[in-house]
Coordinates of C-alpha atoms in Angstrom, one line a residue:
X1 CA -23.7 14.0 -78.1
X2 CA -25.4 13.7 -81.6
X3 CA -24.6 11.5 -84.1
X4 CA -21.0 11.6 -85.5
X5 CA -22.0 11.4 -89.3
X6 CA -18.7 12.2 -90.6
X7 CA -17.6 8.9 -88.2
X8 CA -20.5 6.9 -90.0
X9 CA -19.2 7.5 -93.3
X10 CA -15.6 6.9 -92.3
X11 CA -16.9 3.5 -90.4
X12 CA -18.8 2.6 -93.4
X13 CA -16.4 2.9 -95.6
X14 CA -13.9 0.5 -94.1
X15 CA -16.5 -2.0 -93.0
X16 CA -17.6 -2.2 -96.7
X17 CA -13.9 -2.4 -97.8
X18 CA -13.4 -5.0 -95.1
X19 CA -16.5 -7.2 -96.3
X20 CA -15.9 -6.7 -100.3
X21 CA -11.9 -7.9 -99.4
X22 CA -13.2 -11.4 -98.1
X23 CA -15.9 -12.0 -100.2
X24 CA -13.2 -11.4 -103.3
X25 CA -11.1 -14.0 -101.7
X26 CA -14.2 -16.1 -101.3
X27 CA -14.4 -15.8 -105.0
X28 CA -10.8 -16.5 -105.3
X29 CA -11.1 -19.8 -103.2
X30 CA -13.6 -21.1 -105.7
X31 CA -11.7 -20.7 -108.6
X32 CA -8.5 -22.3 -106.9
X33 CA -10.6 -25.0 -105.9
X34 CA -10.6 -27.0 -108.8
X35 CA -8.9 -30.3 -108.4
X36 CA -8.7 -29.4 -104.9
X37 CA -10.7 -30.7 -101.7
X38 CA -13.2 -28.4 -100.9
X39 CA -13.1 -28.4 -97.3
X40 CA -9.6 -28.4 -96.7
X41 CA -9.9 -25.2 -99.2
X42 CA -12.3 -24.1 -96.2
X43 CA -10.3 -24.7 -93.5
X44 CA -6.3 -24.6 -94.2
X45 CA -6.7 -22.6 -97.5
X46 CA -5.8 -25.8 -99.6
X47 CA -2.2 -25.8 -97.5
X48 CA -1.2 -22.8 -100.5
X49 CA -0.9 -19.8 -98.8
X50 CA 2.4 -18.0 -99.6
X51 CA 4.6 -16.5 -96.8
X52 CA 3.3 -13.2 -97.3
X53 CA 0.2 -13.6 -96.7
X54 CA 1.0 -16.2 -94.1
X55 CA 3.0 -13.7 -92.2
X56 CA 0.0 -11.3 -92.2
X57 CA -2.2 -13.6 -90.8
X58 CA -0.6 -15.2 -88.5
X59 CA 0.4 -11.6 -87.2
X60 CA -3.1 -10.7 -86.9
X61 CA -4.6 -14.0 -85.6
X62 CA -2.9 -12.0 -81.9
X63 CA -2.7 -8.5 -82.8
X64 CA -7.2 -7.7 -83.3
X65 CA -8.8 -5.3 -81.3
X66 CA -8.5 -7.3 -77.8
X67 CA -4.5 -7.2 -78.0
X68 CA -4.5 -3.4 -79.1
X69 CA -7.4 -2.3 -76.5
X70 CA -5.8 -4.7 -73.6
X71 CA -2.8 -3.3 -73.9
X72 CA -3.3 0.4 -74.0
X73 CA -5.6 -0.7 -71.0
X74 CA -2.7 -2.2 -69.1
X75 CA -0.4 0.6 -69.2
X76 CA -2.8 2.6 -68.3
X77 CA -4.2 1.3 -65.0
X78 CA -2.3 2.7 -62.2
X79 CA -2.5 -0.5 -60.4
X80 CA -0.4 -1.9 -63.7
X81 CA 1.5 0.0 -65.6
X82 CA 3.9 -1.0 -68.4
X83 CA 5.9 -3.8 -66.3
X84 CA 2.4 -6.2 -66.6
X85 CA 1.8 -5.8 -69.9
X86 CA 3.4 -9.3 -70.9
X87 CA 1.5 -10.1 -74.0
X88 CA 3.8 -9.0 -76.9
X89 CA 6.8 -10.3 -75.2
X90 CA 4.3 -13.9 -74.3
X91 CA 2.9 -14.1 -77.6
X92 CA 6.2 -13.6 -79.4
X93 CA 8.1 -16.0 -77.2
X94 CA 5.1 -18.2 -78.1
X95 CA 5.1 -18.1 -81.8
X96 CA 8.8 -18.8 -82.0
X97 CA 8.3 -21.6 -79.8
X98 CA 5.8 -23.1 -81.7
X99 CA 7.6 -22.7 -84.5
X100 CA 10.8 -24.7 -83.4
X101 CA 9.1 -27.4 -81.5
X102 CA 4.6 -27.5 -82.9
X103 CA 5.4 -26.8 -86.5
X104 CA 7.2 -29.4 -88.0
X105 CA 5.3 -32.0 -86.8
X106 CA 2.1 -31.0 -87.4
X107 CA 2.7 -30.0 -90.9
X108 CA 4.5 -32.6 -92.2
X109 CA 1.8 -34.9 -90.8
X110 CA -0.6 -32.8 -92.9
X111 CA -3.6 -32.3 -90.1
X112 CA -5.6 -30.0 -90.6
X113 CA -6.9 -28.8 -87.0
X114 CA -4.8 -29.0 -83.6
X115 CA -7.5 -31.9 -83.0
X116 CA -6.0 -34.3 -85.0
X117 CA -3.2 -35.2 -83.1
X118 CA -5.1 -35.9 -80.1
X119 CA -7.9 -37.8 -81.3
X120 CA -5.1 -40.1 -83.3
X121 CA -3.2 -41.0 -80.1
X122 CA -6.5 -40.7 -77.6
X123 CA -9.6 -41.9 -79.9
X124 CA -12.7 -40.1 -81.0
X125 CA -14.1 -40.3 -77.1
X126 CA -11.7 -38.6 -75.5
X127 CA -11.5 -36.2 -78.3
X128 CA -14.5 -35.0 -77.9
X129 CA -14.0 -33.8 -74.5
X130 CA -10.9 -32.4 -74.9
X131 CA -12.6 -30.5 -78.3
X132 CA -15.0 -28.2 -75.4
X133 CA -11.6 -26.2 -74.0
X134 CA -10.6 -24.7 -77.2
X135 CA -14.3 -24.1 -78.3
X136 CA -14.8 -22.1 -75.4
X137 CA -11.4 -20.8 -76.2
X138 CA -12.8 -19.1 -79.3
X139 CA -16.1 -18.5 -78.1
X140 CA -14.9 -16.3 -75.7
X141 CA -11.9 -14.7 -77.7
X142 CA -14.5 -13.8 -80.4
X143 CA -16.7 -12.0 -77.4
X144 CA -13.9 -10.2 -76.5
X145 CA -13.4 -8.9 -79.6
X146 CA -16.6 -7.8 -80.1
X147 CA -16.9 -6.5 -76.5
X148 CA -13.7 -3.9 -77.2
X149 CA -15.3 -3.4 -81.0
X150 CA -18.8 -2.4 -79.3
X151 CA -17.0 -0.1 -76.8
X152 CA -15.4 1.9 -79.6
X153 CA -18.3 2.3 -81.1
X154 CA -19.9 4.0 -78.9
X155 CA -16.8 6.7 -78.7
X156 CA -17.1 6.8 -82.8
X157 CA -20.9 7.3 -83.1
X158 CA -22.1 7.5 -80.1
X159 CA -24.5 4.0 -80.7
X160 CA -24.8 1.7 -78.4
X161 CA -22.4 -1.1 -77.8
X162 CA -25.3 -4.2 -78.3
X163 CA -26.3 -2.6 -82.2
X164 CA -22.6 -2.7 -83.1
X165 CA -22.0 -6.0 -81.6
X166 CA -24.9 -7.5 -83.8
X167 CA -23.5 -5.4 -87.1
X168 CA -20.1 -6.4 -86.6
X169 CA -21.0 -10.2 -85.6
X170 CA -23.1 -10.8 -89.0
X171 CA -20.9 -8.8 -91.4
X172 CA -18.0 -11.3 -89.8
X173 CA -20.0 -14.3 -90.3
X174 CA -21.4 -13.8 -93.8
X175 CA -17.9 -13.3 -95.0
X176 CA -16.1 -16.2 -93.3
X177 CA -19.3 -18.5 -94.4
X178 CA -18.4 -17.5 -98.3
X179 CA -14.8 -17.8 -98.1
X180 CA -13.3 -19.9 -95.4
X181 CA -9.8 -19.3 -94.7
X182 CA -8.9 -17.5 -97.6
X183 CA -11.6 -14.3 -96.9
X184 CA -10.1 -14.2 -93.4
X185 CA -6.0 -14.4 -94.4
X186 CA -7.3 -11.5 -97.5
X187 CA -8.9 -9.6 -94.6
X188 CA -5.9 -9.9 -92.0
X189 CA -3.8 -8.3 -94.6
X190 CA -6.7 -5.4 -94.6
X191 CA -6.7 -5.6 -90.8
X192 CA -3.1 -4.7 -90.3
X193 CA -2.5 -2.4 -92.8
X194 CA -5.3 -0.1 -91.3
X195 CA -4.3 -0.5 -87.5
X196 CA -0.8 0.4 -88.6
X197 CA -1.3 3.4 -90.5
X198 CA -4.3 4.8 -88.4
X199 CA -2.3 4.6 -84.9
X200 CA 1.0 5.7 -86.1
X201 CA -0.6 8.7 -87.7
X202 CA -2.8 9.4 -84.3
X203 CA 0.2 9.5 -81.9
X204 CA 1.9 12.4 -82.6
X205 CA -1.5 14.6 -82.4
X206 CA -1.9 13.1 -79.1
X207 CA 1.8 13.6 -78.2
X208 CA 1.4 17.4 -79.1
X209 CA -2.3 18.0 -77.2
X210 CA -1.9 20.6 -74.6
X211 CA -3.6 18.2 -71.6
X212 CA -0.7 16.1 -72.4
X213 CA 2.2 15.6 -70.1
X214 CA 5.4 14.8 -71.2
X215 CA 5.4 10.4 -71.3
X216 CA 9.1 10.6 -70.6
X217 CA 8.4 12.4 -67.6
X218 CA 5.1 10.4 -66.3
X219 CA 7.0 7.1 -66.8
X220 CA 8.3 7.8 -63.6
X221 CA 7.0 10.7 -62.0
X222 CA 3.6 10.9 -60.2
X223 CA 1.6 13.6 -62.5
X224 CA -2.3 12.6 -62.9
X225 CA -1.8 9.0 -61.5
X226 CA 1.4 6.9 -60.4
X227 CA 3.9 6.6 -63.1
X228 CA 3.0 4.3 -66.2
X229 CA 5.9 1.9 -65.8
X230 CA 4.5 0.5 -62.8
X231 CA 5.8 -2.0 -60.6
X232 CA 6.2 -5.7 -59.7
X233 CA 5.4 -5.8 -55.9
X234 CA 7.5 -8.9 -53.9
X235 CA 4.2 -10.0 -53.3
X236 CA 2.8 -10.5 -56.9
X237 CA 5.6 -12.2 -58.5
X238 CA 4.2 -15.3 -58.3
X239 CA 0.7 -14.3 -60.4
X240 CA 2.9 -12.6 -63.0
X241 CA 5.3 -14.9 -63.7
X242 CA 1.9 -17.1 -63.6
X243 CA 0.6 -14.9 -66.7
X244 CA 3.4 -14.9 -68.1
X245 CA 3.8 -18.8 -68.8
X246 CA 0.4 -18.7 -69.4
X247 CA 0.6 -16.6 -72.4
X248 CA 4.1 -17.7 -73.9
X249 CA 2.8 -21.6 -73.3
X250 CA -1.0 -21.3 -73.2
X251 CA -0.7 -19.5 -76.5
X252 CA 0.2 -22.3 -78.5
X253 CA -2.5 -25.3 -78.6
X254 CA -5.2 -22.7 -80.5
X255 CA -6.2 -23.4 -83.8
X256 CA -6.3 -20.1 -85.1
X257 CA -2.4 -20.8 -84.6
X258 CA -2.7 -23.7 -86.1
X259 CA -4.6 -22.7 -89.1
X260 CA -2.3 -20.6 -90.2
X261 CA 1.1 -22.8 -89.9
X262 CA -1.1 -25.9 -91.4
X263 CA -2.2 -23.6 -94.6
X264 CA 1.5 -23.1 -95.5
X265 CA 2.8 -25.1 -98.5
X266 CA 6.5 -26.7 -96.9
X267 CA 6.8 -27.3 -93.2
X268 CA 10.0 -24.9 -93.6
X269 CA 7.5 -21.8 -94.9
X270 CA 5.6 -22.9 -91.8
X271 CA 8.1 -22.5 -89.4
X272 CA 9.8 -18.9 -91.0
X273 CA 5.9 -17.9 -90.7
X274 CA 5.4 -18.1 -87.4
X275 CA 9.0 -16.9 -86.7
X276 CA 8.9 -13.7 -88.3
X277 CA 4.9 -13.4 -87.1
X278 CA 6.6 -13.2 -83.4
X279 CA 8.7 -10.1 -83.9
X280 CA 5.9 -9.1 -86.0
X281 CA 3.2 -9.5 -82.6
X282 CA 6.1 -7.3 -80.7
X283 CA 6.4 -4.3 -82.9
X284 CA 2.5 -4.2 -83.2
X285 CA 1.9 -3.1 -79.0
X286 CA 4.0 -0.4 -79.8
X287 CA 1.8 2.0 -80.3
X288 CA -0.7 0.9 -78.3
X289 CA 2.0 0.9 -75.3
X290 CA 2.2 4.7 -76.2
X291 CA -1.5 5.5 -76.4
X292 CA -1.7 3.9 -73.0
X293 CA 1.1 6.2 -71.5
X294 CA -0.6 9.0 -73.5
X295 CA -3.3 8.4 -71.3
X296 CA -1.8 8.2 -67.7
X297 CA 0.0 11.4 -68.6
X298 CA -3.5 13.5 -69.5
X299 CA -5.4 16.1 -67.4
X300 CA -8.7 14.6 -68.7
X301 CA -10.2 18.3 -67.0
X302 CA -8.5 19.8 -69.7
X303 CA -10.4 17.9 -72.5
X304 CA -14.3 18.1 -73.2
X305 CA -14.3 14.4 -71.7
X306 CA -13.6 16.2 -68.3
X307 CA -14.2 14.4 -64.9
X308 CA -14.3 12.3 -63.3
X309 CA -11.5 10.4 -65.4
X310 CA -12.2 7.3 -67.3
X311 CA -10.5 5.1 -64.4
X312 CA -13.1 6.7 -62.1
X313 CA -16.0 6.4 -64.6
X314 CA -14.9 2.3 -65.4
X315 CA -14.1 3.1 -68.5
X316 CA -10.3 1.9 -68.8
X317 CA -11.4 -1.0 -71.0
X318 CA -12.4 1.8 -73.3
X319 CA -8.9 4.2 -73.3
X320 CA -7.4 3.4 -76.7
X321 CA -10.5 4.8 -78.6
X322 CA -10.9 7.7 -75.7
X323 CA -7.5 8.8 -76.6
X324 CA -8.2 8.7 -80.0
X325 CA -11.4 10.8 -79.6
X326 CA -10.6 13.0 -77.4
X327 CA -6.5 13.9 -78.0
X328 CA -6.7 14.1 -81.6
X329 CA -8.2 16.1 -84.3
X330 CA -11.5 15.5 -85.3
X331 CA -10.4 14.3 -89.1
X332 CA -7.6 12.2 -87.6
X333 CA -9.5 10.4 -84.6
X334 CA -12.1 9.6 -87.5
X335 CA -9.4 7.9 -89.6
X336 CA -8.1 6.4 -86.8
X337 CA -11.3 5.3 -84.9
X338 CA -12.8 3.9 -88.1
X339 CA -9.8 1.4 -89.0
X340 CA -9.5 0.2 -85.4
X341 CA -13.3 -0.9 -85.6
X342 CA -13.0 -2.6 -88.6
X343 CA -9.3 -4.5 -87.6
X344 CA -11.3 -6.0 -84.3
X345 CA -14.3 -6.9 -87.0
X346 CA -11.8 -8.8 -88.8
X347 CA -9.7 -10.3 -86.2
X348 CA -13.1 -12.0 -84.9
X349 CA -13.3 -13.9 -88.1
X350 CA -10.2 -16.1 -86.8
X351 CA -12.1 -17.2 -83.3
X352 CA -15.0 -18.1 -85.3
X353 CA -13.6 -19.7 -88.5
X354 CA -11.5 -22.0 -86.2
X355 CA -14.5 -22.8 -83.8
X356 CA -16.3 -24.1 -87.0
X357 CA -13.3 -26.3 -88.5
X358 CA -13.0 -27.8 -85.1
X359 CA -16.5 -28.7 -85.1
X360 CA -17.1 -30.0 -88.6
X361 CA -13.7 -32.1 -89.2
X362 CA -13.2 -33.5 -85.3
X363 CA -16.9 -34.0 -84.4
X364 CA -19.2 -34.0 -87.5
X365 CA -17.1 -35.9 -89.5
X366 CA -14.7 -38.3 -87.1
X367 CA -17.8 -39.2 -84.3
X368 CA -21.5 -38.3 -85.8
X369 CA -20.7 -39.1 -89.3
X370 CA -18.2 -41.1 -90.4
X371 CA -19.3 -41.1 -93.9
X372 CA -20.5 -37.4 -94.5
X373 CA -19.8 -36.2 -98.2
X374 CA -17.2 -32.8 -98.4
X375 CA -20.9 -30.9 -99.1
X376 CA -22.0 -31.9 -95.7
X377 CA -19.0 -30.8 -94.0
X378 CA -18.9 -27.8 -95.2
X379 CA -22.5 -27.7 -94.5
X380 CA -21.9 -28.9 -91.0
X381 CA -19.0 -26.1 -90.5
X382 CA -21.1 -23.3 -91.5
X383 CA -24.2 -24.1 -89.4
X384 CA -21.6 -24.3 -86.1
X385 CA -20.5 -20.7 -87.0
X386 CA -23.8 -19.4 -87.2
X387 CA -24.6 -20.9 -83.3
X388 CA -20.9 -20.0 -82.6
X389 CA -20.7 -16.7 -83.8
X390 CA -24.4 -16.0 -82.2
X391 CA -23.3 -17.3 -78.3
X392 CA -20.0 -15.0 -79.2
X393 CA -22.4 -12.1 -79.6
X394 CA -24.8 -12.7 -76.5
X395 CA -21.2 -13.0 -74.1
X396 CA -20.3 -9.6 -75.3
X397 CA -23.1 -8.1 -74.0
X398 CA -22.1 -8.9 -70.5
X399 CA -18.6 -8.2 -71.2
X400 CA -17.0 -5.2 -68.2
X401 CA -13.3 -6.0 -69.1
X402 CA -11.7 -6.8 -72.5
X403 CA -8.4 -8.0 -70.9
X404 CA -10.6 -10.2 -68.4
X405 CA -12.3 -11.6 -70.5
X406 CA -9.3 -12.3 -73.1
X407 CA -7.3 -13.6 -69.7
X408 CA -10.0 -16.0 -69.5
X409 CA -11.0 -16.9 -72.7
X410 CA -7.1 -19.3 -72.3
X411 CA -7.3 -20.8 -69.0
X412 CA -9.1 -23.7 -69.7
X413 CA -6.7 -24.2 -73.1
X414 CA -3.4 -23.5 -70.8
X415 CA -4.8 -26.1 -68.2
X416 CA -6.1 -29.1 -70.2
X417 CA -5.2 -28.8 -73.8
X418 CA -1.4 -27.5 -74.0
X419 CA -0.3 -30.9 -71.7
X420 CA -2.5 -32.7 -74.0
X421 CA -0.8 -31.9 -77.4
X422 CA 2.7 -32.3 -75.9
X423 CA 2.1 -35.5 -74.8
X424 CA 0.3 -36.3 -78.0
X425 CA 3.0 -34.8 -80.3
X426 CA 6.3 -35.8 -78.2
X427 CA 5.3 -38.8 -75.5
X428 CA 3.7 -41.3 -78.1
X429 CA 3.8 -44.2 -75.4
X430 CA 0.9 -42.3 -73.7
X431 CA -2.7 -43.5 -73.9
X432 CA -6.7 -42.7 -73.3
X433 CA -6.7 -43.5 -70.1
X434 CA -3.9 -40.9 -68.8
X435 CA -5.2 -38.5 -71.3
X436 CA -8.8 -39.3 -69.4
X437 CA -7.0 -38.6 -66.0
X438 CA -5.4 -36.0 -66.7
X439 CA -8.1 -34.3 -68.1
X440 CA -10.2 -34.7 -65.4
X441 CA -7.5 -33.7 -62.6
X442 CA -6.3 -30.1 -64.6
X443 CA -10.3 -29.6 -65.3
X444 CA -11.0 -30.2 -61.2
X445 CA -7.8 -28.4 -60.0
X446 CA -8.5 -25.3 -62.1
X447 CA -12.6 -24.7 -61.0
X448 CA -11.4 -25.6 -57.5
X449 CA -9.0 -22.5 -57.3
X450 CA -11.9 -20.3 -58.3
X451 CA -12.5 -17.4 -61.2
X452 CA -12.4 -13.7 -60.0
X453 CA -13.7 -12.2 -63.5
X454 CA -17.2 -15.2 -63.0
X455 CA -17.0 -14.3 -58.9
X456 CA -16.1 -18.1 -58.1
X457 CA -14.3 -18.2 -54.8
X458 CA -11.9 -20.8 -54.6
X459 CA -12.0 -24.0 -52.6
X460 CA -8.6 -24.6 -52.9
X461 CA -6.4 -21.5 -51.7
X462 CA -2.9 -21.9 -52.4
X463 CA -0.2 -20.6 -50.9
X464 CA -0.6 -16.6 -50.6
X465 CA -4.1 -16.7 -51.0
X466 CA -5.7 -13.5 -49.9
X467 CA -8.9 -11.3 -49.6
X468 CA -9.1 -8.0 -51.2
X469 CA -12.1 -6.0 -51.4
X470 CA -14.0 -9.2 -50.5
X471 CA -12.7 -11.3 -53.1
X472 CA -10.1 -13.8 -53.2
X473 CA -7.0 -13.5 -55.0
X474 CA -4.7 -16.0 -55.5
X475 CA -0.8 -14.8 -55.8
X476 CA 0.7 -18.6 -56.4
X477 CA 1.1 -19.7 -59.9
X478 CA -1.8 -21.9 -59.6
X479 CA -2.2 -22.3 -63.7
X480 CA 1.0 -23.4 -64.2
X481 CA 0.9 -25.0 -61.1
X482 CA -2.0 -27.0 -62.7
X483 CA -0.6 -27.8 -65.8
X484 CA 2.3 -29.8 -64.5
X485 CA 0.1 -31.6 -62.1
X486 CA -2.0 -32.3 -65.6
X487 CA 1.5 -33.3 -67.6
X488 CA 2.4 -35.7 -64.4
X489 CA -0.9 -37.0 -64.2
X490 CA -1.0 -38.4 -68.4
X491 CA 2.0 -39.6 -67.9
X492 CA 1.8 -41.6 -65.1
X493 CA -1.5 -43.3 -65.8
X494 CA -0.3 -43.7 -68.9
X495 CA 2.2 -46.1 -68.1
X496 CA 0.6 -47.6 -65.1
X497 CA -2.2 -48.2 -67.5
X498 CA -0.2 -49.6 -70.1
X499 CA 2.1 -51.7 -67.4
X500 CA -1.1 -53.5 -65.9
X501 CA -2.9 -54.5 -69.2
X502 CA 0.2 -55.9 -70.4
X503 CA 1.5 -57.8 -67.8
X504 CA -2.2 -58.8 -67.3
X505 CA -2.7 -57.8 -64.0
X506 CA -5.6 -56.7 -64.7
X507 CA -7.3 -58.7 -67.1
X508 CA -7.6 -57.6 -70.6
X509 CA -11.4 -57.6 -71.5
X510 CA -11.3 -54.8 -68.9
X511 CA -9.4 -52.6 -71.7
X512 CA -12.5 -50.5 -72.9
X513 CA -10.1 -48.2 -74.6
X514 CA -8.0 -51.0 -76.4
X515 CA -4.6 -50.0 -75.5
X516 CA -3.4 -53.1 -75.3
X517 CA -4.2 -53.3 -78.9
X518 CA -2.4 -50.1 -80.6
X519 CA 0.6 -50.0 -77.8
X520 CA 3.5 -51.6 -79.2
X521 CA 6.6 -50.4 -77.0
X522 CA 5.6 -52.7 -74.1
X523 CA 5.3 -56.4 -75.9
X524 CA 7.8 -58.4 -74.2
X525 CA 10.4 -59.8 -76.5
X526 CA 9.7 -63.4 -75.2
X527 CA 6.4 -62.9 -76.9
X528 CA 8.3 -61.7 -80.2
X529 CA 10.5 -64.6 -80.2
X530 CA 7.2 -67.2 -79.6
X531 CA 5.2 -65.2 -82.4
X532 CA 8.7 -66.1 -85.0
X533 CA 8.0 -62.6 -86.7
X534 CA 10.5 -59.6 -86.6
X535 CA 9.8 -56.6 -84.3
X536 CA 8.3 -54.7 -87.3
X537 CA 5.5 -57.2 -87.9
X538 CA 4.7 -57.2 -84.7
X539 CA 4.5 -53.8 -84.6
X540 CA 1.9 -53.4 -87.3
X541 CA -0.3 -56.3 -86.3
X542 CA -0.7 -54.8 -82.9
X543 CA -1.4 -51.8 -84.5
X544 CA -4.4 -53.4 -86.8

């Protein structure tokens, strides 16, 4: 196929309206910045971004080109269907969460990563270890993006994937380097907007197109392929109601989440922005559920894709843009293509300008350099996003599966971090060494059961474990599974920990994490009465 030169110009254009949006905002930034500190401009937005814009970004910190590919993908897949596609009912469910338990007191407490909380109750050590989970986090939710961005390139323009990854990767960065937060919330508002118009207008082509069978019909008829609903078989209950927690809990302890309810000015906007951001998630897979029933329902013969049909040809990951192509006009498909290239581009910016915040206020500035100036912060934060955003790039070359890898991109988060920040933000008698523990038995427990997608195989099969196609699957709710044995684990050594230091059975110069020295809720009250101060004192000497 030659070179789509009417998709060129269409791409162009909204890569160049993408780019000049965020570095006007970049422009914008500086001239609020007066008065203001600068990196906390970089990284929250100077905690003064209005609900409107809040709402838009928060929406689109979920809803880039991994959500809207992986979803269509989903319903697709006759294995599937529509009854596995959890992730707008998970990431809603998780937004409202957050808001009514994360928001409040993170924002009032003014931090400015999800970080802070956990190297305030655990130290600077164990903060750095827990800082690698969410760093791969974004990592890989960045490659993903790129990944699904590369594979609708080459339906647009017929270039290959790896020259699209590098354009996209370096018109993300350049942006996000010049404005911070403030290009990418500007740019989310861009992102939306063009994902919105551009599917809604596609759909009813695609609807119309002779090849297409009737979606109320296919939903649960046999036509092409087994009916799009799908099914829950007795059998996998356990894995999907293991995804399921996984998204609605494991969604929460990112800081591209977090970014956006700390930028707010009141813990109250906070909270109605990540409120209304849920139902906003929800109405975005809409279409996206449609394109991917659109699909099932297509005699792909009777299209110039022809046969064998993109399931065959492994190119599901690829069916939102096929649709697209292939279903609708050639001046609509354009449109539509065009926008959906540049709302992954901009969703990227998120994965990476988090990944760079984490690094520069948690590490650079709390561990290596306690008394770095705000220049060499920011310094510090756009030299990580340039190795970030490069070893984001290099994993999307090797990318086969957008919803595998944005599955996996969260495992490590859902297993060590999420029982991490809860008992950080709601169990403050907890301490280093449970945190230590804890980490350590979630990080062993979840390599032990193995990774499919990386063609582990496990060395722990849980119950229902079983071998298909030569690799082993496990059906138990091994994640979640996990992350209770991680949330017992904190809390336990916690307070063993805390129980043997102060009753000094074991003796105290053994405390290498000094817990005896910042825990207050154990002194006896013997020891209160012997000191002759009130509780309070007592309090904030231990705490000194």
């Amino acid at each position: 196929m030659p070179l789509n030169i009417p998709g060129l110009i269409s791409l162009s254009v909204f890569f160049t309206l993408t780019l000049a949006t965020g570095i006007w905002a970049s422009w914008k930034s500086k001239k609020d910045q007066q008065n203001r500190n600068p990196t906390e401009m970089a990284m929250v937005g100077g905690r003064n971004i209005n609900v409107f814009i809040g709402l838009f970004t928060a929406t689109a910190t979920w809803v880039g080109g991994a959500y809207i590919n992986g979803t269509a993908e989903i319903v697709y897949l006759p294995s599937k269907g529509l009854l596995w596609v959890q992730a707008p009912v998970g990431f809603a469910l998780s937004l409202v969460i957050g808001g009514f338990f994360f928001v409040n007191p993170m924002r009032s407490k003014n931090y400015v990563t999800v970080m802070d909380p956990l190297q305030e109750a655990y130290g600077n050590v164990m903060g750095s270890l827990l800082f690698i989970p969410p760093l791969l986090g974004e990592v890989f939710w960045f490659a993903a993006i790129l990944a699904s961005l590369g594979a609708t390139m080459r339906v647009i323009l017929d270039i290959g994937g790896s020259l699209a990854i590098i354009i996209s990767a370096c018109t993300v960065i350049v942006y996000t380097l010049l404005g911070g937060l403030y290009s990418v919330a500007y740019t989310d508002v861009i992102q939306l907007v063009f994902i919105t118009l551009s599917l809604w207008i596609c759909i009813p082509f695609a609807l119309v197109n002779s090849a297409t069978e009737s979606i109320y019909y296919t939903a649960t008829h046999q036509s092409y392929q087994d009916p799009w609903i799908g099914k829950i078989e007795k059998q996998y209950l356990g894995r999907w109601l293991d995804d399921f927690f996984f998204l609605v809990l494991g969604s929460i302890p990112w800081q591209t989440y977090f970014q956006r309810v700390l930028s707010a000015a009141s813990p109250g906007q906070a909270r109605l922005i990540s409120y209304l951001s849920g139902l906003g998630c929800f109405i975005m897979a809409i279409p996206s559920v449609l394109i991917g029933a659109i699909a099932a329902s297509t005699d792909w013969n009777q299209t110039s894709y022809g046969l064998p049909n993109p399931l065959e040809r492994g190119e599901s990951a690829m069916i939102l843009p096929l649709v697209l192509h292939y279903l609708c006009p050639a001046y609509i498909s354009i449109a539509g293509l065009g926008a959906i290239a540049a709302a992954a581009m901009s969703s990227a910016d998120s994965a990476l300008l988090s990944a760079g915040s984490m690094f520069a206020h948690n590490i650079y500035r709390k561990i290596l350099r306690k008394k770095a100036t705000e220049t060499e912060v920011l310094c510090a934060m756009r030299i990580s996003m340039l190795v970030f955003g490069a070893m984001a790039a290099g994993l999307a070359f090797h990318s086969s599966s957008v919803y595998d890898l944005w599955f996996l991109s969260g495992d490590l988060v859902y297993a060590l971090l999420f029982p991490q920040l809860c008992c950080a933000l709601f169990a403050p008698s907890t301490n280093t060494y449970g945190s230590a523990a804890g980490f350590l038995v979630g990080l062993l427990l979840r390599l032990l059961a193995g990774e499919p997608a990386l063609s582990i195989p496990p060395a722990i099969c849980y119950p229902a474990c079983s071998l298909v196609n030569g690799t082993y699957s496990q059906l138990f709710p091994f994640k979640t599974f996990t992350v209770l044995l991680t949330l017992g684990t904190i809390l336990a050594v916690s307070y063993l920990a805390a129980v043997l230091f102060q009753r000094n059975i074991l003796p105290r110069r053994w405390d290498v994490c000094n817990i005896t020295g910042r825990t207050s809720t154990l002194i006896p009250l013997q020891q209160l009465e012997k000191q002759k101060c009130s509780p309070i004192v007592a309090i904030e000497e231990n705490r000194d």
